[in-house]
Amino acid sequence: MPSSFGQSGIDMLIRKLGSIANLSDEERQAIERLPVRINHLDARQDIVRDGDMPSHCCLILDGWACRYKLLSQGKRQILSFHIAGDIPDLQSLHVHTMDYSLATMKRATVAFIPRENLKELSARFPNLAALLWRDTLVDAATFRAWMTGMGRRTAYERIAHLFCEMYLKLQAAGLAGDYRCPMPLTQTDLADALGLTSVHVNRVLQEMRGHALITLRRHTLVIEAWHDLLQASEFDPTYLHLEKRAAA
Amino acid sequence: MPSSFGQSGIDMLIRKLGSIANLSDEERQAIERLPVRINHLDARQDIVRDGDMPSHCCLILDGWACRYKLLSQGKRQILSFHIAGDIPDLQSLHVHTMDYSLATMKRATVAFIPRENLKELSARFPNLAALLWRDTLVDAATFRAWMTGMGRRTAYERIAHLFCEMYLKLQAAGLAGDYRCPMPLTQTDLADALGLTSVHVNRVLQEMRGHALITLRRHTLVIEAWHDLLQASEFDPTYLHLEKRAAA
DNA sequence: CGACACATTGACCAGACTCAAAGCTAGTGG
DNA sequence: CCACTAGCTTTGAGTCTGGTCAATGTGTCG
């Protein structure tokens, strides 16, 4: 599914915000007039780094990215995954120092929008500000879901939960269907996202295949038993706030 | 340290927002005119519940509260702690269904502000909207810090990290000083916040006392060795964005 | 002075980690 | 078009952090 974004790519943002609330022509035009710089990035490239004070925000047009944090001895915690339509460093609008790094997972296309222009936009159009704010709030809700998993769920449940989440997010973005979606993550990536080791992730994935829940091959996730997957993870999609779409 | 808030208590909010940016007289007055309902609550009382669609937001004037989520078999994950000046359910401004519950930890005084009035306020004063938005962003940064701990830190490091965080937050609110602060949490509360069991928390606290890092008695935390505590937890206060105060 | 909630202890257990060695597989370049 | 390689996945054996269960202290507040 090649995204049919125009030359500037910014209509990706219009489409996303427009899926939550209706935009006025004026608002739409203001977004279209945002100056953007498009970049094509390789896999596993940093976009912004922990401690930076970026002057631009990054809208993902294609590909996957993740937020992550590095600790001593090479320990890494992945904080979130991002797909087309996301602005993973939107918080730098109001909080200037990055407290995490942002990197691509696979080849990606991103649009950089100057912070100042976005800020001005949100000052001029309270409705757009509210939509962007809302986006950061859904983000926070996702953190809460991950925290709950890391604190109180087993490895099996956590992995199942992540698969449910990503499948629904990709579906809402029109990037998944028929119980199948891209999943360009290594087992090490999954481990770093879930607070596990790659060895353990490997074993649990085998167990899930054994239960005929999912298959994960060639960077594609196939959900064999959606209902069981939901049940295994006690998944409740409310926190994603995908208002306009059904969550099956 | 009795908070000297006026009859309405809303100046707590003015003080907090004013500590980030200067407020105009008009903005200050608009906040003062917000209708509020003050409530005194007992310890361990729910304020809002998972799944609710609250019509009011809750400003804490005194006491402690926490966000939490309940899973099957009585598993509980505490997502954050809140003190005077916090509005823990501010996100309901733009995302209507609660994805967690909110409860007091000890006796508390809270002010309920109608969602609609807050929304109107933020539509009319983009600067205030930005300050409130910023608050929710700092919140999200705190979630990221907790996630990192639960995913990649040992129990010892996690507990130390939480103590650093709470001490600095309380200090910024004028509720701590001299390496000592209130900590009205049971070991079970700590466990539920950190993804541990109370038995293990107990053992680790003993170990920390053994290392002369802290003492925790009668709901008071005394930090005996601040520098060692920072080091043990690899604590970096950036994410708290306590701009105006030093972080030692 | 009770009662009840909370803290502490002990013995045992298990989910997840570590380390290290093989297998695969998807790109790359010849 | 195939061989090579780097990165990823899989496996095994042993270990350990943190969990479970259950009993016993301890302190606080009505």
Coordinates of C-alpha atoms (C1' of nucleotides) in Angstrom, one line a residue:
Chain A
M1 CA 0.0 0.0 0.0
P2 CA 2.0 2.9 -1.3
S3 CA 1.0 6.1 0.6
S4 CA -0.3 8.5 -2.0
F5 CA 1.0 11.6 -0.3
G6 CA 1.6 14.7 -2.4
Q7 CA 4.9 16.4 -3.0
S8 CA 5.1 17.8 0.5
G9 CA 3.9 14.8 2.3
I10 CA 2.1 17.1 4.8
D11 CA -1.3 15.9 3.7
M12 CA -0.5 12.8 5.7
L13 CA -1.0 15.1 8.7
I14 CA -4.2 16.5 7.4
R15 CA -5.5 13.1 6.8
K16 CA -4.6 11.9 10.4
L17 CA -6.0 15.0 12.1
G18 CA -9.0 15.0 9.8
S19 CA -9.8 11.5 10.9
I20 CA -10.4 12.7 14.5
A21 CA -12.3 15.9 13.8
N22 CA -13.4 17.9 10.8
L23 CA -10.9 20.6 9.7
S24 CA -12.0 23.9 8.3
D25 CA -10.6 25.0 4.9
E26 CA -8.6 27.6 6.7
E27 CA -7.0 25.1 9.0
R28 CA -6.3 22.7 6.1
Q29 CA -4.6 25.5 4.2
A30 CA -2.5 26.5 7.2
I31 CA -1.2 23.0 7.5
E32 CA -0.5 22.8 3.8
R33 CA 1.5 26.0 4.0
L34 CA 3.8 24.6 6.7
P35 CA 7.4 24.5 5.3
V36 CA 8.6 20.9 5.3
R37 CA 11.8 19.2 4.4
I38 CA 11.5 15.6 3.2
N39 CA 14.2 13.1 4.1
H40 CA 14.8 9.5 3.1
L41 CA 16.6 7.6 5.9
D42 CA 18.2 4.2 6.1
A43 CA 17.3 1.5 8.6
R44 CA 18.6 2.0 12.2
Q45 CA 19.5 5.6 11.9
D46 CA 19.1 8.1 14.7
I47 CA 16.8 11.0 13.9
V48 CA 17.2 12.9 17.2
R49 CA 19.2 12.0 20.2
D50 CA 18.7 12.0 24.0
G51 CA 19.7 15.5 25.2
D52 CA 19.2 17.3 21.9
M53 CA 17.2 20.4 21.6
P54 CA 15.8 19.9 18.2
S55 CA 14.5 22.9 16.1
H56 CA 12.2 20.6 14.0
C57 CA 9.6 18.0 14.6
C58 CA 9.5 14.9 12.6
L59 CA 6.4 13.6 10.8
I60 CA 6.8 10.0 9.6
L61 CA 5.5 9.5 6.1
D62 CA 6.6 5.9 5.5
G63 CA 8.5 3.2 7.4
W64 CA 8.8 2.6 11.1
A65 CA 10.6 4.4 13.9
C66 CA 11.1 4.0 17.6
R67 CA 11.8 6.0 20.7
Y68 CA 14.5 4.5 22.9
K69 CA 16.7 5.2 25.9
L70 CA 20.2 3.9 26.5
L71 CA 21.4 3.0 29.9
S72 CA 24.8 1.9 31.1
Q73 CA 26.3 -1.4 29.8
G74 CA 24.5 -1.1 26.6
K75 CA 21.1 -1.7 28.1
R76 CA 18.4 -0.3 25.8
Q77 CA 14.7 0.4 26.4
I78 CA 12.4 1.0 23.5
L79 CA 9.6 3.2 24.5
S80 CA 7.3 3.2 21.6
F81 CA 7.0 2.3 17.9
H82 CA 5.9 4.7 15.3
I83 CA 4.4 4.4 11.8
A84 CA 3.2 6.7 9.0
G85 CA 1.3 9.7 10.4
D86 CA 3.0 9.8 13.7
I87 CA 5.0 12.8 15.0
P88 CA 7.0 11.1 17.7
D89 CA 8.9 14.2 18.9
L90 CA 5.9 16.5 19.0
Q91 CA 6.5 17.1 22.7
S92 CA 9.5 19.2 21.8
L93 CA 7.0 21.9 21.0
H94 CA 6.7 22.7 24.7
V95 CA 9.5 20.8 26.4
H96 CA 12.8 21.5 24.8
T97 CA 15.3 18.9 25.8
M98 CA 14.8 15.4 24.5
D99 CA 14.6 12.8 27.1
Y100 CA 15.0 9.9 24.6
S101 CA 16.4 9.2 21.2
L102 CA 14.4 8.6 18.1
A103 CA 15.5 6.2 15.4
T104 CA 14.3 4.5 12.3
M105 CA 13.7 0.7 12.4
K106 CA 13.7 0.2 8.6
R107 CA 14.1 2.5 5.7
A108 CA 11.8 5.5 6.3
T109 CA 10.6 8.7 4.8
V110 CA 10.2 11.6 7.2
A111 CA 9.1 15.2 6.9
F112 CA 10.8 17.8 9.2
I113 CA 8.6 20.7 10.2
P114 CA 10.2 23.7 12.0
R115 CA 9.1 23.7 15.6
E116 CA 8.3 27.4 15.5
N117 CA 5.9 27.0 12.6
L118 CA 4.1 24.2 14.4
K119 CA 3.9 26.3 17.5
E120 CA 2.6 29.3 15.7
L121 CA 0.0 27.1 14.0
S122 CA -1.2 25.7 17.3
A123 CA -1.4 29.2 18.8
R124 CA -3.4 30.5 15.9
F125 CA -5.8 27.5 15.6
P126 CA -6.9 26.2 19.0
N127 CA -8.7 23.3 17.3
L128 CA -5.5 22.1 15.7
A129 CA -3.7 22.6 19.0
A130 CA -6.3 20.5 20.6
L131 CA -5.9 17.7 18.0
L132 CA -2.1 17.7 18.4
W133 CA -2.4 17.8 22.1
R134 CA -4.8 14.9 21.9
D135 CA -2.2 13.0 19.9
T136 CA 0.4 13.4 22.7
L137 CA -2.3 12.2 25.2
V138 CA -2.9 9.0 23.3
D139 CA 0.8 8.6 23.3
A140 CA 0.8 8.8 27.1
A141 CA -2.0 6.3 27.3
T142 CA 0.1 3.9 25.3
F143 CA 3.0 4.4 27.7
R144 CA 0.6 3.5 30.5
A145 CA -0.4 0.3 28.7
W146 CA 3.2 -0.7 28.2
M147 CA 4.1 0.1 31.9
T148 CA 1.2 -2.1 33.0
G149 CA 2.6 -4.8 30.9
M150 CA 6.1 -4.5 32.1
G151 CA 5.1 -4.3 35.7
R152 CA 2.4 -6.9 35.9
R153 CA 2.2 -9.2 32.8
T154 CA 4.2 -12.3 31.9
A155 CA 6.4 -12.3 28.9
Y156 CA 3.8 -14.3 27.0
E157 CA 1.0 -11.8 27.8
R158 CA 3.2 -8.8 27.0
I159 CA 4.2 -10.0 23.6
A160 CA 0.6 -10.9 22.8
H161 CA -0.4 -7.4 24.0
L162 CA 2.1 -5.7 21.7
F163 CA 0.9 -7.6 18.7
C164 CA -2.7 -6.6 19.4
E165 CA -1.7 -3.0 19.7
M166 CA 0.4 -2.8 16.6
Y167 CA -2.1 -4.7 14.5
L168 CA -4.9 -2.2 15.5
K169 CA -2.7 0.8 15.0
L170 CA -1.5 -0.4 11.6
Q171 CA -5.1 -1.2 10.6
A172 CA -6.3 2.2 11.6
A173 CA -3.6 3.7 9.4
G174 CA -4.6 1.5 6.5
L175 CA -1.4 -0.5 6.7
A176 CA -2.8 -3.9 7.8
G177 CA -5.7 -6.1 7.0
D178 CA -7.0 -9.6 7.1
Y179 CA -5.2 -10.4 10.4
R180 CA -1.8 -9.8 8.9
C181 CA 0.5 -6.8 9.2
P182 CA 4.1 -5.8 8.7
M183 CA 6.3 -6.2 11.8
P184 CA 9.9 -5.1 10.8
L185 CA 11.3 -5.9 14.2
T186 CA 14.0 -8.3 15.2
Q187 CA 13.6 -10.4 18.3
T188 CA 16.1 -8.1 20.0
D189 CA 13.9 -5.1 19.2
L190 CA 10.9 -6.8 20.7
A191 CA 13.0 -7.8 23.8
D192 CA 14.1 -4.2 24.3
A193 CA 10.6 -2.9 23.9
L194 CA 9.1 -5.4 26.4
G195 CA 11.9 -5.5 29.0
L196 CA 13.0 -9.0 28.1
T197 CA 16.0 -10.7 26.4
S198 CA 16.0 -11.8 22.9
V199 CA 16.6 -15.4 23.9
H200 CA 13.4 -15.4 26.0
V201 CA 11.4 -13.7 23.3
N202 CA 12.5 -16.4 20.9
R203 CA 11.3 -19.1 23.3
V204 CA 8.0 -17.4 23.9
L205 CA 7.4 -16.9 20.2
Q206 CA 7.9 -20.6 19.6
E207 CA 5.4 -21.2 22.4
M208 CA 2.9 -18.9 20.7
R209 CA 3.3 -20.7 17.4
G210 CA 2.8 -23.9 19.2
H211 CA -0.5 -22.6 20.5
A212 CA -1.4 -21.5 16.9
L213 CA -1.8 -17.9 18.0
I214 CA 0.5 -16.2 15.5
T215 CA 3.2 -16.7 13.0
L216 CA 6.0 -14.2 12.6
R217 CA 8.2 -14.7 9.5
R218 CA 9.9 -12.4 7.1
H219 CA 8.9 -9.3 9.0
T220 CA 5.3 -10.2 8.7
L221 CA 3.0 -10.9 11.6
V222 CA 0.1 -13.2 10.8
I223 CA -2.6 -13.5 13.5
E224 CA -4.0 -17.0 13.4
A225 CA -6.3 -16.6 16.4
W226 CA -7.3 -13.0 17.1
H227 CA -9.7 -13.8 19.8
D228 CA -7.2 -16.0 21.7
L229 CA -4.6 -13.3 21.3
L230 CA -6.9 -10.7 22.8
Q231 CA -7.7 -13.1 25.6
A232 CA -4.1 -14.1 26.3
S233 CA -3.1 -10.5 26.7
E234 CA -6.3 -9.2 28.4
F235 CA -6.3 -6.6 25.6
D236 CA -8.6 -3.6 25.9
P237 CA -8.3 -1.3 22.9
T238 CA -9.9 1.7 24.6
Y239 CA -6.5 3.4 25.3
L240 CA -5.7 3.7 21.6
H241 CA -8.8 5.9 21.0
L242 CA -9.2 4.9 17.4
E243 CA -12.6 6.5 17.6
K244 CA -13.7 6.2 14.0
R245 CA -12.8 2.6 13.4
A246 CA -14.1 -0.6 14.9
A247 CA -11.7 -2.7 17.0
A248 CA -13.2 -6.0 16.1
Chain B
M1 CA 4.0 23.1 55.4
P2 CA 0.3 24.0 55.2
S3 CA -0.5 25.2 51.8
S4 CA -1.8 28.7 52.0
F5 CA -4.4 28.4 49.3
G6 CA -7.3 30.8 49.2
Q7 CA -10.9 29.8 49.6
S8 CA -11.2 28.4 46.1
G9 CA -7.8 26.7 46.1
I10 CA -7.4 27.6 42.5
D11 CA -4.5 29.8 43.1
M12 CA -2.5 26.6 43.6
L13 CA -2.9 26.3 39.8
I14 CA -1.9 29.9 39.2
R15 CA 1.2 29.4 41.3
K16 CA 2.1 26.2 39.4
L17 CA 1.6 27.5 35.9
G18 CA 3.2 30.8 36.9
S19 CA 6.3 29.0 38.0
I20 CA 6.8 27.9 34.3
A21 CA 5.9 31.1 32.5
N22 CA 4.6 34.6 33.5
L23 CA 0.9 34.9 33.4
S24 CA -1.0 38.0 32.2
D25 CA -3.5 39.6 34.6
E26 CA -6.2 38.6 32.2
E27 CA -5.1 35.0 32.3
R28 CA -4.8 35.0 36.0
Q29 CA -8.3 36.4 36.4
A30 CA -9.7 33.8 34.0
I31 CA -8.2 31.1 36.1
E32 CA -9.6 32.6 39.3
R33 CA -13.0 32.7 37.8
L34 CA -13.1 29.0 37.1
P35 CA -15.9 27.4 39.1
V36 CA -14.5 24.8 41.5
R37 CA -15.9 22.4 44.0
I38 CA -13.6 21.6 46.9
N39 CA -13.7 18.1 48.4
H40 CA -12.0 16.5 51.3
L41 CA -11.3 12.8 50.7
D42 CA -10.2 10.0 53.0
A43 CA -7.1 7.8 52.3
R44 CA -7.5 5.1 49.6
Q45 CA -10.6 6.5 48.0
D46 CA -11.2 6.3 44.3
I47 CA -11.6 9.7 42.6
V48 CA -12.3 8.5 39.1
R49 CA -12.5 5.0 37.8
D50 CA -11.1 3.2 34.7
G51 CA -13.7 3.5 32.0
D52 CA -15.4 6.6 33.4
M53 CA -16.1 9.6 31.3
P54 CA -15.7 12.3 33.9
S55 CA -17.2 15.8 33.5
H56 CA -14.7 17.4 35.8
C57 CA -10.9 17.5 36.2
C58 CA -9.3 17.1 39.6
L59 CA -6.7 19.5 40.9
I60 CA -4.9 18.2 44.0
L61 CA -4.6 20.8 46.7
D62 CA -3.2 18.7 49.5
G63 CA -2.3 15.1 50.0
W64 CA -1.2 12.4 47.6
A65 CA -2.9 10.5 44.9
C66 CA -2.0 7.9 42.4
R67 CA -3.1 6.6 39.0
Y68 CA -3.5 2.9 38.8
K69 CA -4.8 0.1 36.7
L70 CA -6.3 -3.2 37.8
L71 CA -5.7 -6.5 36.1
S72 CA -7.1 -10.0 36.6
Q73 CA -6.4 -11.8 39.8
G74 CA -6.0 -8.6 41.8
K75 CA -2.8 -7.5 40.1
R76 CA -2.4 -3.7 40.4
Q77 CA 0.0 -1.4 38.5
I78 CA 0.4 2.1 39.9
L79 CA 1.2 4.4 37.0
S80 CA 2.2 7.6 38.8
F81 CA 2.0 9.5 42.1
H82 CA 0.6 13.0 42.4
I83 CA 1.0 15.8 44.9
A84 CA -0.4 19.3 45.4
G85 CA -0.6 21.2 42.2
D86 CA -1.1 18.2 39.9
I87 CA -4.1 17.6 37.7
P88 CA -3.8 13.9 37.2
D89 CA -6.8 13.5 34.9
L90 CA -6.1 16.5 32.7
Q91 CA -6.0 14.3 29.7
S92 CA -9.8 13.9 29.9
L93 CA -9.9 17.3 28.4
H94 CA -9.3 15.8 25.0
V95 CA -9.6 12.0 25.4
H96 CA -12.9 11.2 27.1
T97 CA -12.7 7.7 28.4
M98 CA -10.4 7.1 31.4
D99 CA -7.9 4.3 30.8
Y100 CA -6.9 4.1 34.5
S101 CA -8.3 4.9 37.9
L102 CA -7.3 7.7 40.2
A103 CA -7.3 7.4 43.9
T104 CA -6.0 9.1 47.0
M105 CA -3.1 7.6 48.9
K106 CA -3.8 9.5 52.1
R107 CA -6.3 12.1 53.2
A108 CA -6.4 14.7 50.5
T109 CA -8.1 17.9 49.4
V110 CA -9.0 18.2 45.8
A111 CA -10.7 20.8 43.7
F112 CA -13.0 19.7 40.9
I113 CA -13.1 21.9 37.8
P114 CA -15.6 21.3 35.1
R115 CA -14.0 20.0 32.0
E116 CA -15.9 22.4 29.8
N117 CA -14.7 25.4 31.6
L118 CA -11.1 24.2 31.4
K119 CA -11.5 23.5 27.7
E120 CA -13.0 26.9 27.1
L121 CA -10.1 28.5 29.0
S122 CA -7.5 26.7 26.9
A123 CA -9.3 27.7 23.7
R124 CA -9.4 31.3 24.7
F125 CA -5.8 31.5 26.1
P126 CA -3.4 29.7 23.9
N127 CA -0.6 30.4 26.4
L128 CA -2.5 28.7 29.2
A129 CA -3.3 25.8 26.8
A130 CA 0.4 25.5 26.1
L131 CA 1.2 25.4 29.8
L132 CA -1.4 22.7 30.5
W133 CA -0.3 20.8 27.5
R134 CA 3.3 21.1 28.7
D135 CA 2.2 19.6 32.0
T136 CA 0.8 16.5 30.3
L137 CA 4.0 16.2 28.4
V138 CA 6.1 16.2 31.5
D139 CA 3.8 13.5 32.7
A140 CA 4.5 11.5 29.7
A141 CA 8.2 11.9 30.2
T142 CA 7.8 10.5 33.7
F143 CA 6.0 7.5 32.3
R144 CA 9.0 7.0 30.0
A145 CA 11.4 7.1 32.9
W146 CA 9.3 4.6 34.8
M147 CA 9.1 2.3 31.8
T148 CA 12.8 2.4 31.4
G149 CA 13.2 1.4 35.0
M150 CA 10.7 -1.5 34.8
G151 CA 12.2 -2.8 31.7
R152 CA 15.9 -2.4 32.3
R153 CA 16.7 -1.7 36.0
T154 CA 17.1 -4.0 39.0
A155 CA 14.7 -3.6 41.9
Y156 CA 17.4 -1.8 43.8
E157 CA 18.0 0.8 41.1
R158 CA 14.3 1.2 40.5
I159 CA 13.5 2.0 44.1
A160 CA 16.4 4.4 44.3
H161 CA 15.2 6.1 41.1
L162 CA 11.7 6.6 42.5
F163 CA 13.1 8.1 45.7
C164 CA 15.2 10.6 43.7
E165 CA 12.2 11.5 41.5
M166 CA 9.8 12.0 44.4
Y167 CA 12.2 14.0 46.4
L168 CA 12.9 16.4 43.6
K169 CA 9.2 16.8 42.8
L170 CA 8.3 17.4 46.4
Q171 CA 11.1 19.9 46.8
A172 CA 10.0 21.8 43.7
A173 CA 6.6 22.0 45.2
G174 CA 8.0 23.3 48.5
L175 CA 7.1 20.1 50.3
A176 CA 10.5 18.8 51.0
G177 CA 13.8 20.0 52.2
D178 CA 17.1 19.0 53.8
Y179 CA 17.1 15.6 52.2
R180 CA 13.9 14.6 53.8
C181 CA 10.4 14.3 52.5
P182 CA 7.0 12.7 53.2
M183 CA 6.5 9.3 51.6
P184 CA 3.0 8.1 52.6
L185 CA 3.3 4.8 50.8
T186 CA 3.2 1.3 52.1
Q187 CA 5.7 -1.2 50.8
T188 CA 2.8 -2.7 48.8
D189 CA 2.2 0.6 47.1
L190 CA 5.9 0.9 46.2
A191 CA 5.8 -2.7 44.9
D192 CA 2.8 -2.0 42.7
A193 CA 4.4 1.1 41.3
L194 CA 7.7 -0.6 40.5
G195 CA 6.5 -3.9 39.2
L196 CA 7.7 -5.9 42.3
T197 CA 6.2 -7.7 45.3
S198 CA 6.1 -6.1 48.7
V199 CA 8.3 -8.9 50.1
H200 CA 11.0 -8.0 47.7
V201 CA 10.6 -4.3 48.3
N202 CA 11.0 -5.0 52.0
R203 CA 14.3 -6.9 51.4
V204 CA 15.7 -4.3 49.1
L205 CA 14.8 -1.4 51.5
Q206 CA 16.8 -3.3 54.2
E207 CA 19.7 -3.5 51.8
M208 CA 19.5 0.2 51.1
R209 CA 19.5 0.9 54.8
G210 CA 22.5 -1.4 55.2
H211 CA 24.3 0.7 52.6
A212 CA 23.3 3.9 54.6
L213 CA 21.5 5.3 51.5
I214 CA 18.2 6.1 53.0
T215 CA 15.9 5.5 55.9
L216 CA 12.1 5.2 55.5
R217 CA 10.1 5.3 58.7
R218 CA 6.8 6.7 59.8
H219 CA 6.0 7.8 56.2
T220 CA 9.1 9.9 56.0
L221 CA 11.9 9.3 53.7
V222 CA 15.3 10.5 54.8
I223 CA 18.1 10.5 52.2
E224 CA 21.4 9.8 53.9
A225 CA 23.5 9.8 50.9
W226 CA 22.0 11.8 48.0
H227 CA 25.0 11.4 45.7
D228 CA 25.1 7.6 46.1
L229 CA 21.4 7.4 45.6
L230 CA 21.7 9.3 42.3
Q231 CA 24.5 7.1 41.3
A232 CA 22.8 3.8 42.2
S233 CA 19.8 4.8 40.1
E234 CA 21.7 6.5 37.2
F235 CA 19.3 9.3 37.9
D236 CA 19.1 12.2 35.4
P237 CA 16.6 14.8 36.4
T238 CA 16.2 16.3 32.9
Y239 CA 12.9 14.6 32.3
L240 CA 11.2 16.4 35.2
H241 CA 11.7 19.8 33.6
L242 CA 11.8 21.6 36.9
E243 CA 13.2 24.5 35.0
K244 CA 13.4 27.1 37.7
R245 CA 14.9 25.0 40.5
A246 CA 18.3 23.4 40.9
A247 CA 18.5 19.7 41.0
A248 CA 21.6 19.6 43.2
Chain C
dC1 C1' -6.0 -2.0 75.2
dG2 C1' -7.3 -4.1 71.2
dA3 C1' -7.5 -4.7 66.4
dC4 C1' -6.0 -4.2 62.1
dA5 C1' -2.9 -2.9 58.8
dC6 C1' 1.7 -3.1 57.8
dA7 C1' 6.5 -4.9 58.1
dT8 C1' 9.5 -8.7 58.5
dT9 C1' 11.2 -13.4 58.1
dG10 C1' 12.0 -18.1 56.3
dA11 C1' 11.9 -21.7 53.0
dC12 C1' 11.2 -22.9 48.6
dC13 C1' 10.2 -22.0 43.6
dA14 C1' 10.1 -20.3 38.8
dG15 C1' 10.3 -17.1 35.1
dA16 C1' 13.5 -15.0 32.9
dC17 C1' 18.7 -14.2 32.3
dT18 C1' 23.5 -15.5 30.9
dC19 C1' 26.8 -17.3 28.1
dA20 C1' 28.1 -19.7 24.3
dA21 C1' 27.7 -22.3 20.2
dA22 C1' 25.3 -23.5 16.1
dG23 C1' 21.9 -22.8 12.3
dC24 C1' 19.5 -19.7 9.0
dT25 C1' 18.6 -16.3 5.5
dA26 C1' 18.5 -12.1 3.0
dG27 C1' 21.3 -9.2 0.8
dT28 C1' 26.0 -8.2 -1.6
dG29 C1' 29.3 -8.5 -4.8
dG30 C1' 31.9 -11.1 -8.0
Chain D
dC1 C1' 23.5 -16.9 -10.5
dC2 C1' 26.0 -18.4 -6.8
dA3 C1' 29.1 -18.0 -2.9
dC4 C1' 29.9 -15.2 1.0
dT5 C1' 28.8 -12.7 4.9
dA6 C1' 26.7 -10.2 8.5
dG7 C1' 23.0 -10.2 11.2
dC8 C1' 19.4 -12.7 13.0
dT9 C1' 17.3 -16.9 15.1
dT10 C1' 17.6 -21.0 17.6
dT11 C1' 19.3 -24.3 21.1
dG12 C1' 21.3 -26.0 25.5
dA13 C1' 22.9 -25.8 30.2
dG14 C1' 23.3 -23.6 34.2
dT15 C1' 22.2 -19.5 37.2
dC16 C1' 19.8 -15.8 39.6
dT17 C1' 16.7 -12.2 40.6
dG18 C1' 12.6 -11.8 42.3
dG19 C1' 8.1 -14.4 43.3
dT20 C1' 5.1 -17.4 46.4
dC21 C1' 3.2 -18.8 50.6
dA22 C1' 2.7 -18.5 55.2
dA23 C1' 3.8 -17.3 59.7
dT24 C1' 5.2 -13.9 63.1
dG25 C1' 6.4 -9.3 64.7
dT26 C1' 5.3 -4.3 65.3
dG27 C1' 3.1 0.1 65.5
dT28 C1' -0.7 3.1 65.3
dC29 C1' -5.1 4.7 66.1
dG30 C1' -9.6 4.7 67.8

